Amino acid sequence: MLVASIVPAAETAAVRQAREQVEFVRKLAEAGAASRKQVEQAAAGLQQAQDDALIAETLDARVAVEDLTEEQSTEATSAATRRLQRLQKRLAEQAVLVGQGVAPRTSLVPFEEEIESARRIVDAMEVRARSLAEIASMIRAPIVIEWLRIVSM
């Protein structure tokens, strides 16, 4: 069941590596050997790794939608949305470089492809969230009906 596994998913090898990178860059920054921007980039990398782990765990084919809680579904959908937003920001930054003539137009293609993939993941997460809401509604309906029957007696 996913209830126990969604939190530990945040500690994948990629997450541990990103966390170590943040600590390393922070120490460098404290020593004056790294910039605040580098610390921010390392922290963004950690957030990306955590979101990727959560998304992967939630979309894992072995996890049935019935095993998700509404809270987990919401968290995973939020993670997918944050990932999409980060990719859109990176595309915008790259577009500035293209506009300045520093990078070729073709350098945008990988960003655009990643964004399209991220959009599909957000769509998949939203479908799972709707399915979960429908299942929860079906489970609650008989309980509510029974409660109304008892209350009206």
mmCIF file of C-alpha atoms in Angstrom:
data_model
loop_
_atom_site.group_PDB
_atom_site.id
_atom_site.type_symbol
_atom_site.label_atom_id
_atom_site.label_comp_id
_atom_site.label_asym_id
_atom_site.label_seq_id
_atom_site.Cartn_x
_atom_site.Cartn_y
_atom_site.Cartn_z
ATOM 1 C CA MET A 1 0.000 0.000 0.000
ATOM 2 C CA LEU A 2 1.221 3.501 -0.850
ATOM 3 C CA VAL A 3 0.481 5.080 2.520
ATOM 4 C CA ALA A 4 3.718 3.747 3.965
ATOM 5 C CA SER A 5 5.788 4.072 0.824
ATOM 6 C CA ILE A 6 5.076 7.595 -0.406
ATOM 7 C CA VAL A 7 7.049 9.341 2.343
ATOM 8 C CA PRO A 8 10.128 7.095 2.081
ATOM 9 C CA ALA A 9 10.126 7.663 -1.687
ATOM 10 C CA ALA A 10 11.449 11.132 -0.935
ATOM 11 C CA GLU A 11 14.763 9.481 0.064
ATOM 12 C CA THR A 12 15.778 7.929 -3.234
ATOM 13 C CA ALA A 13 19.409 7.858 -4.307
ATOM 14 C CA ALA A 14 18.771 10.964 -6.415
ATOM 15 C CA VAL A 15 17.289 12.791 -3.423
ATOM 16 C CA ARG A 16 20.196 11.806 -1.176
ATOM 17 C CA GLN A 17 22.657 12.971 -3.815
ATOM 18 C CA ALA A 18 20.816 16.283 -4.256
ATOM 19 C CA ARG A 19 20.687 16.780 -0.470
ATOM 20 C CA GLU A 20 24.437 16.148 -0.240
ATOM 21 C CA GLN A 21 24.993 18.621 -3.086
ATOM 22 C CA VAL A 22 23.009 21.292 -1.220
ATOM 23 C CA GLU A 23 25.096 20.780 1.903
ATOM 24 C CA PHE A 24 28.333 20.832 -0.101
ATOM 25 C CA VAL A 25 27.406 24.048 -1.929
ATOM 26 C CA ARG A 26 26.244 25.684 1.325
ATOM 27 C CA LYS A 27 29.591 24.922 2.920
ATOM 28 C CA LEU A 28 31.344 26.369 -0.112
ATOM 29 C CA ALA A 29 29.151 29.478 0.134
ATOM 30 C CA GLU A 30 29.973 29.859 3.832
ATOM 31 C CA ALA A 31 33.639 29.736 2.890
ATOM 32 C CA GLY A 32 33.075 32.289 0.150
ATOM 33 C CA ALA A 33 33.735 29.796 -2.655
ATOM 34 C CA ALA A 34 30.169 29.586 -4.004
ATOM 35 C CA SER A 35 27.515 32.169 -4.764
ATOM 36 C CA ARG A 36 24.028 32.486 -3.367
ATOM 37 C CA LYS A 37 22.765 31.637 -6.864
ATOM 38 C CA GLN A 38 24.634 28.319 -6.743
ATOM 39 C CA VAL A 39 23.043 27.520 -3.376
ATOM 40 C CA GLU A 40 19.616 28.349 -4.828
ATOM 41 C CA GLN A 41 20.298 26.131 -7.844
ATOM 42 C CA ALA A 42 21.325 23.235 -5.596
ATOM 43 C CA ALA A 43 18.183 23.720 -3.479
ATOM 44 C CA ALA A 44 16.058 23.755 -6.656
ATOM 45 C CA GLY A 45 17.771 20.517 -7.691
ATOM 46 C CA LEU A 46 16.803 18.964 -4.371
ATOM 47 C CA GLN A 47 13.175 20.072 -4.772
ATOM 48 C CA GLN A 48 13.198 18.633 -8.294
ATOM 49 C CA ALA A 49 14.565 15.290 -7.065
ATOM 50 C CA GLN A 50 11.945 15.138 -4.279
ATOM 51 C CA ASP A 51 9.120 15.961 -6.675
ATOM 52 C CA ASP A 52 10.403 13.440 -9.226
ATOM 53 C CA ALA A 53 10.505 10.726 -6.543
ATOM 54 C CA LEU A 54 6.963 11.519 -5.443
ATOM 55 C CA ILE A 55 5.665 11.579 -9.016
ATOM 56 C CA ALA A 56 7.422 8.314 -9.881
ATOM 57 C CA GLU A 57 6.045 6.606 -6.776
ATOM 58 C CA THR A 58 2.527 7.807 -7.448
ATOM 59 C CA LEU A 59 2.517 6.951 -11.146
ATOM 60 C CA ASP A 60 4.162 3.579 -10.572
ATOM 61 C CA ALA A 61 2.043 0.999 -12.362
ATOM 62 C CA ARG A 62 2.108 -1.263 -9.297
ATOM 63 C CA VAL A 63 0.251 1.351 -7.239
ATOM 64 C CA ALA A 64 -3.486 1.168 -7.783
ATOM 65 C CA VAL A 65 -5.489 4.369 -7.566
ATOM 66 C CA GLU A 66 -7.479 2.694 -4.773
ATOM 67 C CA ASP A 67 -4.306 2.625 -2.648
ATOM 68 C CA LEU A 68 -3.812 6.393 -2.783
ATOM 69 C CA THR A 69 -5.278 8.781 -0.267
ATOM 70 C CA GLU A 70 -6.778 12.030 -1.487
ATOM 71 C CA GLU A 71 -3.988 13.898 0.294
ATOM 72 C CA GLN A 72 -1.286 11.844 -1.445
ATOM 73 C CA SER A 73 -2.970 12.375 -4.784
ATOM 74 C CA THR A 74 -3.122 16.121 -4.210
ATOM 75 C CA GLU A 75 0.529 16.213 -3.133
ATOM 76 C CA ALA A 76 1.647 14.252 -6.195
ATOM 77 C CA THR A 77 -0.397 16.468 -8.524
ATOM 78 C CA SER A 78 1.155 19.525 -6.882
ATOM 79 C CA ALA A 79 4.623 18.033 -7.340
ATOM 80 C CA ALA A 80 3.939 17.442 -11.040
ATOM 81 C CA THR A 81 2.655 21.004 -11.407
ATOM 82 C CA ARG A 82 5.720 22.447 -9.638
ATOM 83 C CA ARG A 83 7.952 20.407 -11.942
ATOM 84 C CA LEU A 84 6.135 21.795 -14.995
ATOM 85 C CA GLN A 85 6.500 25.348 -13.671
ATOM 86 C CA ARG A 86 10.225 24.883 -13.077
ATOM 87 C CA LEU A 87 10.650 23.594 -16.626
ATOM 88 C CA GLN A 88 8.686 26.532 -18.022
ATOM 89 C CA LYS A 89 10.957 28.891 -16.083
ATOM 90 C CA ARG A 90 14.045 27.179 -17.506
ATOM 91 C CA LEU A 91 12.587 27.469 -21.017
ATOM 92 C CA ALA A 92 11.966 31.185 -20.473
ATOM 93 C CA GLU A 93 15.549 31.650 -19.268
ATOM 94 C CA GLN A 94 16.858 29.806 -22.316
ATOM 95 C CA ALA A 95 14.604 31.876 -24.596
ATOM 96 C CA VAL A 96 16.260 35.013 -23.228
ATOM 97 C CA LEU A 97 19.639 33.603 -24.232
ATOM 98 C CA VAL A 98 18.270 32.811 -27.695
ATOM 99 C CA GLY A 99 16.855 36.343 -27.939
ATOM 100 C CA GLN A 100 20.260 37.772 -27.027
ATOM 101 C CA GLY A 101 21.896 35.660 -29.720
ATOM 102 C CA VAL A 102 23.938 33.735 -27.140
ATOM 103 C CA ALA A 103 22.246 30.383 -27.835
ATOM 104 C CA PRO A 104 20.765 28.928 -31.029
ATOM 105 C CA ARG A 105 17.016 28.539 -31.493
ATOM 106 C CA THR A 106 17.486 24.772 -31.561
ATOM 107 C CA SER A 107 18.608 24.905 -27.920
ATOM 108 C CA LEU A 108 14.947 25.416 -26.990
ATOM 109 C CA VAL A 109 13.866 22.046 -28.418
ATOM 110 C CA PRO A 110 14.949 19.891 -25.434
ATOM 111 C CA PHE A 111 13.175 22.289 -23.056
ATOM 112 C CA GLU A 112 10.004 22.208 -25.156
ATOM 113 C CA GLU A 113 10.090 18.399 -25.250
ATOM 114 C CA GLU A 114 10.556 18.210 -21.484
ATOM 115 C CA ILE A 115 7.659 20.609 -20.976
ATOM 116 C CA GLU A 116 5.410 18.501 -23.187
ATOM 117 C CA SER A 117 6.343 15.413 -21.189
ATOM 118 C CA ALA A 118 5.725 17.270 -17.927
ATOM 119 C CA ARG A 119 2.295 18.383 -19.184
ATOM 120 C CA ARG A 120 1.401 14.752 -19.913
ATOM 121 C CA ILE A 121 2.456 13.822 -16.377
ATOM 122 C CA VAL A 122 0.340 16.615 -14.889
ATOM 123 C CA ASP A 123 -2.601 15.389 -16.989
ATOM 124 C CA ALA A 124 -2.047 11.815 -15.771
ATOM 125 C CA MET A 125 -1.888 12.982 -12.156
ATOM 126 C CA GLU A 126 -5.108 14.958 -12.589
ATOM 127 C CA VAL A 127 -6.857 11.902 -14.080
ATOM 128 C CA ARG A 128 -5.713 9.831 -11.101
ATOM 129 C CA ALA A 129 -6.935 12.529 -8.715
ATOM 130 C CA ARG A 130 -10.363 12.590 -10.382
ATOM 131 C CA SER A 131 -10.543 8.782 -10.307
ATOM 132 C CA LEU A 132 -9.643 8.793 -6.645
ATOM 133 C CA ALA A 133 -12.282 11.428 -5.892
ATOM 134 C CA GLU A 134 -14.884 9.316 -7.698
ATOM 135 C CA ILE A 135 -13.883 6.219 -5.739
ATOM 136 C CA ALA A 136 -13.983 8.136 -2.464
ATOM 137 C CA SER A 137 -17.395 9.499 -3.385
ATOM 138 C CA MET A 138 -18.697 6.005 -4.122
ATOM 139 C CA ILE A 139 -17.379 4.759 -0.796
ATOM 140 C CA ARG A 140 -18.872 7.677 1.144
ATOM 141 C CA ALA A 141 -22.308 7.615 -0.519
ATOM 142 C CA PRO A 142 -23.661 4.520 1.279
ATOM 143 C CA ILE A 143 -22.268 5.786 4.586
ATOM 144 C CA VAL A 144 -23.978 9.159 4.143
ATOM 145 C CA ILE A 145 -27.240 7.497 3.106
ATOM 146 C CA GLU A 146 -27.133 5.238 6.171
ATOM 147 C CA TRP A 147 -26.336 8.203 8.426
ATOM 148 C CA LEU A 148 -29.264 10.176 6.949
ATOM 149 C CA ARG A 149 -31.569 7.189 7.460
ATOM 150 C CA ILE A 150 -30.533 6.905 11.116
ATOM 151 C CA VAL A 151 -30.817 10.643 11.747
ATOM 152 C CA SER A 152 -34.269 10.859 10.194
ATOM 153 C CA MET A 153 -35.669 8.091 12.419
#
